[in-house]
Amino acid sequence: MTAQPDPQHEIDGDVYVAPRYLASTTGFGDPALAPLRDLGWSVEHDDLGNGYINAPDRRVRVGYLPEGEDDGLWRINAYRDPFGPAIWGACFNDGTPTEFVTAFTTALATAYEQGLGACLARPVAGVDEHDPFRTVKPLLDHGWMFDRPRQGVFAVQAPDRHAALEYTAGPLAPDAELTTRDARWHLWAGESIDRPAWYATFSTDTPVAVLTAVTECVADPAPLPRWRKETFSYVEELARLTPILPPAPPAPTPLDVRRTLAARRPAALPAASIPRWSTTSRPALPGPRR
């Protein structure tokens, strides 16, 4: 679980948004790209300003597409053969909180360093680290509830019913999973799945580890910081906003206390001038007049 933001560090925002799944994008993609760039993945751009990040072996590719053909801002695909079809794919639309995308790319970077097997590990029921149930457990642990919204669809829904993770049973078209919202896993927030504030999709063979990193981040009860005036960065009509108070001054050190006491102590008065008897003889008194 992510800790409550440390008030002693600079916070990028003036309000906290709760629950965090009712936040939206920050408008900056760099935090989500950083885990992959730190591994030395190459970055390319097209003439429109879209970015493409590729693993050295070209088996994992990430598209950051602010000028894409639809609202899929982030598209991540993995390949067994760099010239073959994608084994799995994920998509985050342009409203998804940047922190959730960053959780995914951070887990993806970890899996890539562990080897191709981790990046392409298929979900397998009953096998602990690859069991799809691990994906929903963080949500259930924080009060989300099972639901059956439609035939053939299982879901876990947030207590306020403003977010859900859906799982579609039965066969699905592999191409559709990669290019539409008709994917195995569908995570969304807002008033309804038909008009979500944001959504993310994950195809059938998305590794459990990277998908679970997202659900853990979504389930975290800690709020997310945003700027109140940037109303695009949260679901204005649903989210709870709490002002971020300035940090309290640090506790004084023993040296600070001594300096304060010294400053308050009244200055010593100068010593009074005390006349001293002279060591020379006094002049003789005049004699009586005649």
CSV table of C-alpha atoms in Angstrom, one decimal:
chain,number,residue,atom,x,y,z
A,1,MET,CA,0.0,0.0,0.0
A,2,THR,CA,1.2,3.5,-0.9
A,3,ALA,CA,1.8,5.6,2.2
A,4,GLN,CA,0.0,8.9,2.8
A,5,PRO,CA,2.0,11.7,1.0
A,6,ASP,CA,4.8,13.1,3.2
A,7,PRO,CA,3.9,16.7,4.0
A,8,GLN,CA,7.6,17.5,4.5
A,9,HIS,CA,8.1,17.0,0.7
A,10,GLU,CA,6.9,19.2,-2.1
A,11,ILE,CA,3.5,18.0,-3.4
A,12,ASP,CA,2.4,18.6,-6.9
A,13,GLY,CA,-1.0,19.9,-6.2
A,14,ASP,CA,-3.2,21.9,-3.9
A,15,VAL,CA,-5.9,19.4,-3.2
A,16,TYR,CA,-6.1,15.7,-2.6
A,17,VAL,CA,-8.6,13.7,-4.7
A,18,ALA,CA,-10.4,10.8,-3.1
A,19,PRO,CA,-11.1,8.1,-3.9
A,20,ARG,CA,-8.0,8.0,-6.1
A,21,TYR,CA,-9.8,6.2,-9.0
A,22,LEU,CA,-11.8,9.4,-9.4
A,23,ALA,CA,-8.7,11.3,-10.3
A,24,SER,CA,-7.8,11.6,-13.9
A,25,THR,CA,-4.6,12.2,-16.0
A,26,THR,CA,-2.0,14.7,-14.9
A,27,GLY,CA,-1.4,15.6,-18.5
A,28,PHE,CA,2.2,14.5,-18.3
A,29,GLY,CA,3.5,11.2,-19.6
A,30,ASP,CA,7.1,11.4,-18.4
A,31,PRO,CA,6.5,9.6,-15.0
A,32,ALA,CA,5.1,6.6,-16.8
A,33,LEU,CA,7.9,6.5,-19.4
A,34,ALA,CA,10.7,6.9,-16.8
A,35,PRO,CA,10.9,3.2,-15.7
A,36,LEU,CA,11.4,2.1,-19.3
A,37,ARG,CA,13.8,4.8,-20.2
A,38,ASP,CA,15.8,4.1,-17.2
A,39,LEU,CA,16.5,0.6,-18.7
A,40,GLY,CA,17.8,2.2,-21.8
A,41,TRP,CA,14.8,1.6,-24.0
A,42,SER,CA,14.9,3.6,-27.2
A,43,VAL,CA,12.5,6.5,-27.8
A,44,GLU,CA,11.3,7.7,-31.2
A,45,HIS,CA,8.8,10.3,-32.3
A,46,ASP,CA,6.7,10.8,-35.3
A,47,ASP,CA,5.8,14.1,-37.0
A,48,LEU,CA,2.7,14.4,-35.0
A,49,GLY,CA,4.4,14.2,-31.6
A,50,ASN,CA,3.5,10.6,-30.7
A,51,GLY,CA,6.2,8.7,-28.9
A,52,TYR,CA,7.3,5.1,-29.3
A,53,ILE,CA,9.4,3.3,-26.7
A,54,ASN,CA,10.9,0.0,-27.7
A,55,ALA,CA,12.8,-2.6,-25.6
A,56,PRO,CA,16.3,-3.4,-27.0
A,57,ASP,CA,15.1,-6.8,-28.4
A,58,ARG,CA,11.9,-5.1,-29.8
A,59,ARG,CA,9.7,-7.7,-27.9
A,60,VAL,CA,7.9,-5.0,-25.9
A,61,ARG,CA,6.7,-1.8,-27.4
A,62,VAL,CA,4.9,1.1,-25.9
A,63,GLY,CA,3.1,3.8,-27.7
A,64,TYR,CA,2.3,7.2,-26.1
A,65,LEU,CA,-0.2,8.6,-28.6
A,66,PRO,CA,-1.6,12.0,-27.8
A,67,GLU,CA,-2.2,12.5,-31.5
A,68,GLY,CA,-3.5,8.9,-32.1
A,69,GLU,CA,-6.6,7.9,-34.0
A,70,ASP,CA,-8.7,7.3,-30.9
A,71,ASP,CA,-8.7,8.0,-27.1
A,72,GLY,CA,-6.2,5.2,-26.5
A,73,LEU,CA,-3.3,7.3,-25.1
A,74,TRP,CA,-1.1,4.4,-24.0
A,75,ARG,CA,-0.8,1.2,-26.0
A,76,ILE,CA,1.6,-1.5,-24.7
A,77,ASN,CA,2.1,-4.8,-26.7
A,78,ALA,CA,4.5,-7.7,-26.1
A,79,TYR,CA,5.8,-10.2,-28.7
A,80,ARG,CA,7.4,-13.6,-28.6
A,81,ASP,CA,8.7,-12.9,-32.1
A,82,PRO,CA,9.4,-9.2,-32.8
A,83,PHE,CA,8.0,-9.7,-36.3
A,84,GLY,CA,5.1,-11.8,-35.3
A,85,PRO,CA,1.7,-11.0,-33.7
A,86,ALA,CA,1.4,-9.5,-30.2
A,87,ILE,CA,1.1,-12.1,-27.4
A,88,TRP,CA,-0.7,-9.6,-25.2
A,89,GLY,CA,-1.7,-6.0,-25.2
A,90,ALA,CA,-2.9,-3.3,-22.8
A,91,CYS,CA,-4.5,0.1,-23.4
A,92,PHE,CA,-5.0,3.1,-21.1
A,93,ASN,CA,-7.2,5.9,-22.4
A,94,ASP,CA,-6.4,9.6,-22.2
A,95,GLY,CA,-8.2,10.1,-18.9
A,96,THR,CA,-6.5,7.3,-16.9
A,97,PRO,CA,-4.7,8.6,-13.8
A,98,THR,CA,-1.0,8.8,-14.7
A,99,GLU,CA,-0.1,7.0,-11.5
A,100,PHE,CA,-1.9,3.9,-12.6
A,101,VAL,CA,0.0,3.8,-15.9
A,102,THR,CA,3.2,4.3,-14.0
A,103,ALA,CA,2.4,1.3,-11.8
A,104,PHE,CA,2.0,-0.8,-14.9
A,105,THR,CA,5.2,0.4,-16.6
A,106,THR,CA,7.2,0.0,-13.4
A,107,ALA,CA,6.0,-3.7,-13.1
A,108,LEU,CA,6.6,-4.2,-16.8
A,109,ALA,CA,10.2,-2.9,-16.4
A,110,THR,CA,10.7,-5.3,-13.5
A,111,ALA,CA,9.3,-8.3,-15.5
A,112,TYR,CA,11.5,-7.4,-18.5
A,113,GLU,CA,14.6,-7.5,-16.3
A,114,GLN,CA,13.6,-10.9,-15.1
A,115,GLY,CA,13.6,-12.3,-18.6
A,116,LEU,CA,11.3,-12.9,-21.5
A,117,GLY,CA,9.5,-15.6,-19.5
A,118,ALA,CA,8.2,-13.1,-17.0
A,119,CYS,CA,7.1,-10.7,-19.7
A,120,LEU,CA,5.1,-13.3,-21.5
A,121,ALA,CA,3.9,-15.3,-18.5
A,122,ARG,CA,0.3,-16.4,-19.2
A,123,PRO,CA,-2.3,-16.4,-16.4
A,124,VAL,CA,-2.9,-19.9,-15.1
A,125,ALA,CA,-5.6,-20.6,-12.6
A,126,GLY,CA,-4.3,-22.4,-9.5
A,127,VAL,CA,-0.7,-21.5,-10.1
A,128,ASP,CA,0.0,-19.0,-7.3
A,129,GLU,CA,2.0,-16.3,-8.9
A,130,HIS,CA,0.1,-16.6,-12.2
A,131,ASP,CA,-3.4,-17.1,-10.8
A,132,PRO,CA,-5.8,-14.5,-12.2
A,133,PHE,CA,-7.4,-14.2,-8.8
A,134,ARG,CA,-4.4,-12.3,-7.6
A,135,THR,CA,-5.5,-9.5,-9.8
A,136,VAL,CA,-8.8,-8.9,-8.0
A,137,LYS,CA,-7.6,-9.6,-4.5
A,138,PRO,CA,-6.2,-6.1,-3.8
A,139,LEU,CA,-9.6,-4.7,-4.7
A,140,LEU,CA,-11.5,-7.2,-2.6
A,141,ASP,CA,-9.2,-6.5,0.4
A,142,HIS,CA,-10.3,-2.9,0.2
A,143,GLY,CA,-14.0,-3.4,0.2
A,144,TRP,CA,-14.8,-3.9,-3.5
A,145,MET,CA,-17.6,-6.4,-4.1
A,146,PHE,CA,-18.4,-9.1,-6.6
A,147,ASP,CA,-21.0,-8.3,-9.2
A,148,ARG,CA,-22.6,-9.8,-12.4
A,149,PRO,CA,-23.4,-6.8,-14.5
A,150,ARG,CA,-24.1,-8.7,-17.7
A,151,GLN,CA,-24.3,-12.2,-19.0
A,152,GLY,CA,-20.9,-13.7,-19.3
A,153,VAL,CA,-19.2,-10.9,-17.3
A,154,PHE,CA,-17.9,-11.1,-13.8
A,155,ALA,CA,-16.9,-7.9,-12.0
A,156,VAL,CA,-15.6,-6.4,-8.7
A,157,GLN,CA,-17.1,-3.1,-8.0
A,158,ALA,CA,-16.0,-0.2,-5.8
A,159,PRO,CA,-18.1,0.5,-2.7
A,160,ASP,CA,-19.5,3.7,-4.2
A,161,ARG,CA,-20.1,1.9,-7.6
A,162,HIS,CA,-18.0,4.5,-9.4
A,163,ALA,CA,-15.4,2.1,-10.5
A,164,ALA,CA,-15.2,-1.6,-11.5
A,165,LEU,CA,-12.9,-4.3,-12.9
A,166,GLU,CA,-14.7,-6.5,-15.3
A,167,TYR,CA,-13.7,-10.0,-16.6
A,168,THR,CA,-15.4,-11.3,-19.7
A,169,ALA,CA,-15.7,-15.1,-19.9
A,170,GLY,CA,-15.7,-17.2,-23.1
A,171,PRO,CA,-13.8,-16.9,-26.4
A,172,LEU,CA,-12.7,-13.5,-27.6
A,173,ALA,CA,-11.2,-12.3,-30.9
A,174,PRO,CA,-7.5,-11.7,-30.4
A,175,ASP,CA,-7.4,-8.8,-32.7
A,176,ALA,CA,-10.4,-7.1,-31.1
A,177,GLU,CA,-8.7,-7.5,-27.7
A,178,LEU,CA,-5.8,-5.4,-28.9
A,179,THR,CA,-7.7,-2.7,-30.8
A,180,THR,CA,-11.1,-2.3,-29.1
A,181,ARG,CA,-12.6,-2.3,-25.6
A,182,ASP,CA,-13.7,-5.9,-26.1
A,183,ALA,CA,-10.9,-7.2,-24.0
A,184,ARG,CA,-10.7,-9.9,-21.3
A,185,TRP,CA,-10.1,-7.3,-18.6
A,186,HIS,CA,-11.8,-3.9,-18.5
A,187,LEU,CA,-11.1,-1.4,-15.7
A,188,TRP,CA,-13.1,1.8,-15.6
A,189,ALA,CA,-14.3,4.6,-13.4
A,190,GLY,CA,-17.1,7.1,-13.6
A,191,GLU,CA,-20.9,6.9,-13.7
A,192,SER,CA,-21.2,4.0,-16.1
A,193,ILE,CA,-19.1,1.7,-18.3
A,194,ASP,CA,-20.8,3.3,-21.4
A,195,ARG,CA,-19.5,6.7,-20.6
A,196,PRO,CA,-16.5,6.2,-18.3
A,197,ALA,CA,-14.3,9.0,-17.0
A,198,TRP,CA,-11.4,6.8,-17.9
A,199,TYR,CA,-10.8,3.1,-18.8
A,200,ALA,CA,-8.1,0.6,-19.3
A,201,THR,CA,-8.2,-2.8,-21.1
A,202,PHE,CA,-5.9,-5.8,-20.9
A,203,SER,CA,-6.0,-8.8,-23.2
A,204,THR,CA,-6.3,-12.4,-22.1
A,205,ASP,CA,-2.6,-13.2,-21.8
A,206,THR,CA,-1.5,-10.1,-19.9
A,207,PRO,CA,0.8,-11.3,-17.2
A,208,VAL,CA,-0.8,-11.3,-13.7
A,209,ALA,CA,2.1,-9.4,-12.2
A,210,VAL,CA,1.8,-6.3,-14.3
A,211,LEU,CA,-2.0,-6.3,-14.1
A,212,THR,CA,-1.9,-6.8,-10.3
A,213,ALA,CA,0.4,-3.8,-10.0
A,214,VAL,CA,-2.4,-1.7,-11.5
A,215,THR,CA,-5.2,-3.0,-9.2
A,216,GLU,CA,-3.0,-2.5,-6.2
A,217,CYS,CA,-2.5,1.1,-7.1
A,218,VAL,CA,-6.2,1.6,-7.8
A,219,ALA,CA,-7.2,0.0,-4.5
A,220,ASP,CA,-4.8,2.1,-2.4
A,221,PRO,CA,-6.8,4.3,-0.1
A,222,ALA,CA,-4.3,7.1,-0.2
A,223,PRO,CA,-5.6,10.1,-2.2
A,224,LEU,CA,-3.8,11.6,-5.2
A,225,PRO,CA,-2.7,15.2,-5.4
A,226,ARG,CA,-4.1,17.4,-8.1
A,227,TRP,CA,-4.5,21.2,-8.8
A,228,ARG,CA,-8.0,22.3,-8.2
A,229,LYS,CA,-8.1,24.7,-11.2
A,230,GLU,CA,-7.1,21.7,-13.5
A,231,THR,CA,-10.6,20.3,-13.5
A,232,PHE,CA,-9.6,17.8,-16.3
A,233,SER,CA,-7.4,16.0,-13.7
A,234,TYR,CA,-10.3,14.7,-11.6
A,235,VAL,CA,-13.9,13.7,-12.0
A,236,GLU,CA,-15.3,17.0,-10.8
A,237,GLU,CA,-18.9,15.9,-10.1
A,238,LEU,CA,-17.9,12.7,-8.2
A,239,ALA,CA,-14.5,13.2,-6.5
A,240,ARG,CA,-14.0,14.5,-3.0
A,241,LEU,CA,-11.4,17.3,-2.8
A,242,THR,CA,-9.5,18.1,0.4
A,243,PRO,CA,-7.2,21.1,0.5
A,244,ILE,CA,-3.5,20.3,1.0
A,245,LEU,CA,-2.4,22.3,4.0
A,246,PRO,CA,1.1,23.8,4.1
A,247,PRO,CA,3.6,21.6,6.1
A,248,ALA,CA,4.1,22.3,9.7
A,249,PRO,CA,7.4,23.8,10.7
A,250,PRO,CA,10.0,21.3,11.7
A,251,ALA,CA,10.4,20.6,15.4
A,252,PRO,CA,13.2,22.7,17.0
A,253,THR,CA,16.5,21.0,17.6
A,254,PRO,CA,18.3,21.3,21.0
A,255,LEU,CA,20.6,23.9,19.4
A,256,ASP,CA,17.6,25.9,18.2
A,257,VAL,CA,16.2,25.9,21.8
A,258,ARG,CA,19.5,27.1,23.2
A,259,ARG,CA,19.7,29.9,20.7
A,260,THR,CA,16.2,31.0,21.4
A,261,LEU,CA,16.7,31.1,25.1
A,262,ALA,CA,19.9,33.0,24.6
A,263,ALA,CA,18.1,35.6,22.4
A,264,ARG,CA,15.5,36.1,25.1
A,265,ARG,CA,17.9,36.5,28.1
A,266,PRO,CA,18.2,40.2,29.0
A,267,ALA,CA,21.6,41.8,28.3
A,268,ALA,CA,23.9,42.2,31.4
A,269,LEU,CA,24.0,45.7,32.8
A,270,PRO,CA,27.4,47.4,32.8
A,271,ALA,CA,29.2,47.3,36.2
A,272,ALA,CA,28.6,50.4,38.2
A,273,SER,CA,31.5,52.8,38.4
A,274,ILE,CA,32.9,52.7,41.9
A,275,PRO,CA,35.3,55.5,42.8
A,276,ARG,CA,38.5,54.3,44.4
A,277,TRP,CA,40.7,56.1,46.8
A,278,SER,CA,43.8,57.5,45.3
A,279,THR,CA,47.1,56.1,46.5
A,280,THR,CA,48.7,59.5,46.4
A,281,SER,CA,48.8,61.7,49.6
A,282,ARG,CA,46.2,64.3,50.1
A,283,PRO,CA,47.6,67.9,49.9
A,284,ALA,CA,48.2,69.6,53.3
A,285,LEU,CA,45.4,71.6,54.6
A,286,PRO,CA,46.1,75.4,54.8
A,287,GLY,CA,47.2,76.7,58.2
A,288,PRO,CA,45.1,79.1,60.3
A,289,ARG,CA,45.1,82.7,59.2
A,290,ARG,CA,46.8,85.3,61.4
